[in-house]
Structure formats: structure tokens, C-alpha cells
CSV table of C-alpha atoms in Angstrom, one decimal:
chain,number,residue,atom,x,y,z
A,1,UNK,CA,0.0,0.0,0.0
A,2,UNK,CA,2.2,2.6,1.2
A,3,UNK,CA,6.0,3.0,0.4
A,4,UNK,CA,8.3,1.5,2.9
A,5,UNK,CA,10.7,3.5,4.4
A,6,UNK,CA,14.3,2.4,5.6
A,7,UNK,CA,16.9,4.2,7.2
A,8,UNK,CA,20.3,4.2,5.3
A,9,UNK,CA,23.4,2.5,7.6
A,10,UNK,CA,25.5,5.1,8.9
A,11,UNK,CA,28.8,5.2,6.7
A,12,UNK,CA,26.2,5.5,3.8
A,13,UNK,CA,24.6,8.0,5.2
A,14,UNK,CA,28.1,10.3,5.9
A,15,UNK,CA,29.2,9.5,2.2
A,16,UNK,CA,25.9,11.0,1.1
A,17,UNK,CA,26.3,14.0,3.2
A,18,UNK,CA,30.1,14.3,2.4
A,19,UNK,CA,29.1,14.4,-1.5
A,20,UNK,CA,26.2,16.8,-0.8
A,21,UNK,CA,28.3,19.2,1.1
A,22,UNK,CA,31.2,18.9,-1.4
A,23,UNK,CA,28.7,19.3,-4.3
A,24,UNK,CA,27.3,22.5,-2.6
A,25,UNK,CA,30.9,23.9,-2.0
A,26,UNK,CA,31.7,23.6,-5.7
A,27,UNK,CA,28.5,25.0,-6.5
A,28,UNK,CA,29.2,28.2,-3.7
A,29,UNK,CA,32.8,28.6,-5.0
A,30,UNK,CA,32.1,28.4,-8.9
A,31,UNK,CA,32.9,25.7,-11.5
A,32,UNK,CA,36.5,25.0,-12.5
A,33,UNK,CA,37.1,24.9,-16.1
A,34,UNK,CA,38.0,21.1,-17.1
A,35,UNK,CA,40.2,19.8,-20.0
A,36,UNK,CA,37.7,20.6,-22.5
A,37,UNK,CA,36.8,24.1,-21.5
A,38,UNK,CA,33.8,23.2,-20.3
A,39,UNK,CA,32.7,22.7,-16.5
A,40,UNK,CA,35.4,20.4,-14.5
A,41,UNK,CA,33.0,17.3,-13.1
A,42,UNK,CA,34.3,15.3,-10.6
A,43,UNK,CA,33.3,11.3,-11.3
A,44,UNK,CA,30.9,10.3,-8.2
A,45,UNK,CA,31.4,8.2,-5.2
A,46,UNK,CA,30.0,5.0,-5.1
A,47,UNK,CA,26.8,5.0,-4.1
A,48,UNK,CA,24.2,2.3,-2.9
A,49,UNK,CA,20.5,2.8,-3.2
A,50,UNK,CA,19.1,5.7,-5.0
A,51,UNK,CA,21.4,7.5,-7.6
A,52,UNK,CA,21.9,10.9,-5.8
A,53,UNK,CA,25.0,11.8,-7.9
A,54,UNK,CA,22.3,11.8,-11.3
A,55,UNK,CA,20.1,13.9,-9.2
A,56,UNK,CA,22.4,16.5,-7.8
A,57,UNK,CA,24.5,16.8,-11.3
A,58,UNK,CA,20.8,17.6,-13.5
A,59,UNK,CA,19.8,19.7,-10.2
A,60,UNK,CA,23.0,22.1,-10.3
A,61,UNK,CA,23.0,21.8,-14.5
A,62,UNK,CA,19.3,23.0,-14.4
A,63,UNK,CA,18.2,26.8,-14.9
A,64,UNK,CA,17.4,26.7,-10.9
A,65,UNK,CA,20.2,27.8,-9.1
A,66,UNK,CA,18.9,29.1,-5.8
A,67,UNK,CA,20.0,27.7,-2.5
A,68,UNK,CA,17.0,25.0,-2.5
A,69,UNK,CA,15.7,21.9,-3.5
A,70,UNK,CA,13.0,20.1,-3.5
A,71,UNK,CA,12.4,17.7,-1.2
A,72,UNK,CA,10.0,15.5,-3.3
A,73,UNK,CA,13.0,15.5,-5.8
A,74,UNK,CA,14.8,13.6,-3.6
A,75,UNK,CA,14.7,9.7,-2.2
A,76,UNK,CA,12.8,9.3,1.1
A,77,UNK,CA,15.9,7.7,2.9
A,78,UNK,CA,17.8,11.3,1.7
A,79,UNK,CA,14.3,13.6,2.9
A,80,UNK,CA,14.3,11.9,6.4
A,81,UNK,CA,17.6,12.1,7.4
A,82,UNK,CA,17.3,16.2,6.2
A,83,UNK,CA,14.1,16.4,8.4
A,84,UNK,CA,15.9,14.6,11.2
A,85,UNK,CA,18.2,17.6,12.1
A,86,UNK,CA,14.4,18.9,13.0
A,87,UNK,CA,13.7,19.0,16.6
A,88,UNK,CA,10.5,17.5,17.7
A,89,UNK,CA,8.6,21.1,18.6
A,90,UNK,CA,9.8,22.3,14.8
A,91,UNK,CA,8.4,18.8,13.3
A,92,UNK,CA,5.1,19.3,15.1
A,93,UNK,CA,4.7,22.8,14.0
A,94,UNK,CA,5.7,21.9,10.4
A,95,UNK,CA,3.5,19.0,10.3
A,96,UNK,CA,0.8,21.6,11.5
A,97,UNK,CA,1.1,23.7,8.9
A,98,UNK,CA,1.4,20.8,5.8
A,99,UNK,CA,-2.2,19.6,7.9
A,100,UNK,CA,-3.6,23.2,7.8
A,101,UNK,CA,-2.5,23.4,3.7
A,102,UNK,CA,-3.6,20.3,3.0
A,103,UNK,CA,-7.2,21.1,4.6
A,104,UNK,CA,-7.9,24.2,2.6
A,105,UNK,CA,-10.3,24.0,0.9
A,106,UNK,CA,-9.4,27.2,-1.4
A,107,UNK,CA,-6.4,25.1,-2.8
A,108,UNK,CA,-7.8,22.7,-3.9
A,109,UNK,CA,-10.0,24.0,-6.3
A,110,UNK,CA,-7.4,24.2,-8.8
């Protein structure tokens, strides 16, 4: 019925947030030029599961540059462990809000 969620092994999850914050630092401090002229592209780290490398490559290479993404762009093993740094008051009050948008009515008449 529903999607099952699962929780990525530690050393996964620090090699996805070591590529993240090293894809975001390139991004912050402007793309080398590579052999070819064109933008230097450094080959991914292995990754297991979900292919975040394809996903953060067509996400920087797109026309949106600003500082965020989407979390439905990304797997749900990726979008908990982001809404884990969340403390439980700031969850709540989120969830309150996605409840509140969801109920309106005003929305949802397209």
C-alpha cells in the first residue's frame, strides 16, 4: 500500500552528506574549467540505493540555481535524514502547517 521507508546504515549516510556538502561547495565557490573548456565534473562516489549523484548533477546543470531543493525531488531515505536535524517542537509545527495546507479547501479548487 504505502511506500516503505528504511533508514540508510551510517557510513552511507556520511558518504551522502560528504558528496552533498562537497557538491554545494563547488556550486558556492564556482565551477572549475575542465580539460575541455567546459565545467570540471568530478566522477561520483559509489553510491548504494538511489542514484543521488544523477540527481544533484541535472539539479545544479538546471536553470534553478537558488539555494534549494525540492524535497520531493529527492529519495525518502535522503528527505528523512534532512528532516531529522528537526527537533520534535519544529516537526510538530511543520506538520501543522502541511495539515492546515492540506485542509484548505481554497487550494484545492485548482
Amino acid at each position: 500500500m504505502g511506500q516503505a521507508l528504511w533508514r540508510l546504515p551510517p557510513r552511507q549516510q556520511q558518504q551522502l552528506q560528504e558528496e552533498l556538502a562537497d557538491r554545494l561547495a563547488d556550486q558556492e565557490a564556482g565551477q572549475e574549467q575542465g580539460r575541455d573548456g567546459g565545467p570540471q565534473r568530478r566522477a561520483p562516489q559509489q553510491c548504494y540505493g538511489p542514484d543521488i549523484y544523477h540527481l544533484l548533477r541535472t539539479r545544479i546543470g538546471g536553470k534553478e540555481r537558488h539555494g534549494f531543493i525540492d524535497l520531493e525531488m529527492l529519495p525518502p531515505e535522503l528527505g528523512i535524514t534532512i528532516l531529522s536535524y528537526l527537533n520534535a517542537t519544529d516537526l510538530c509545527l511543520a506538520g501543522c502547517v502541511w495539515q492546515d495546507l492540506g485542509n484548505d479547501e481554497y487550494l484545492w479548487q485548482g
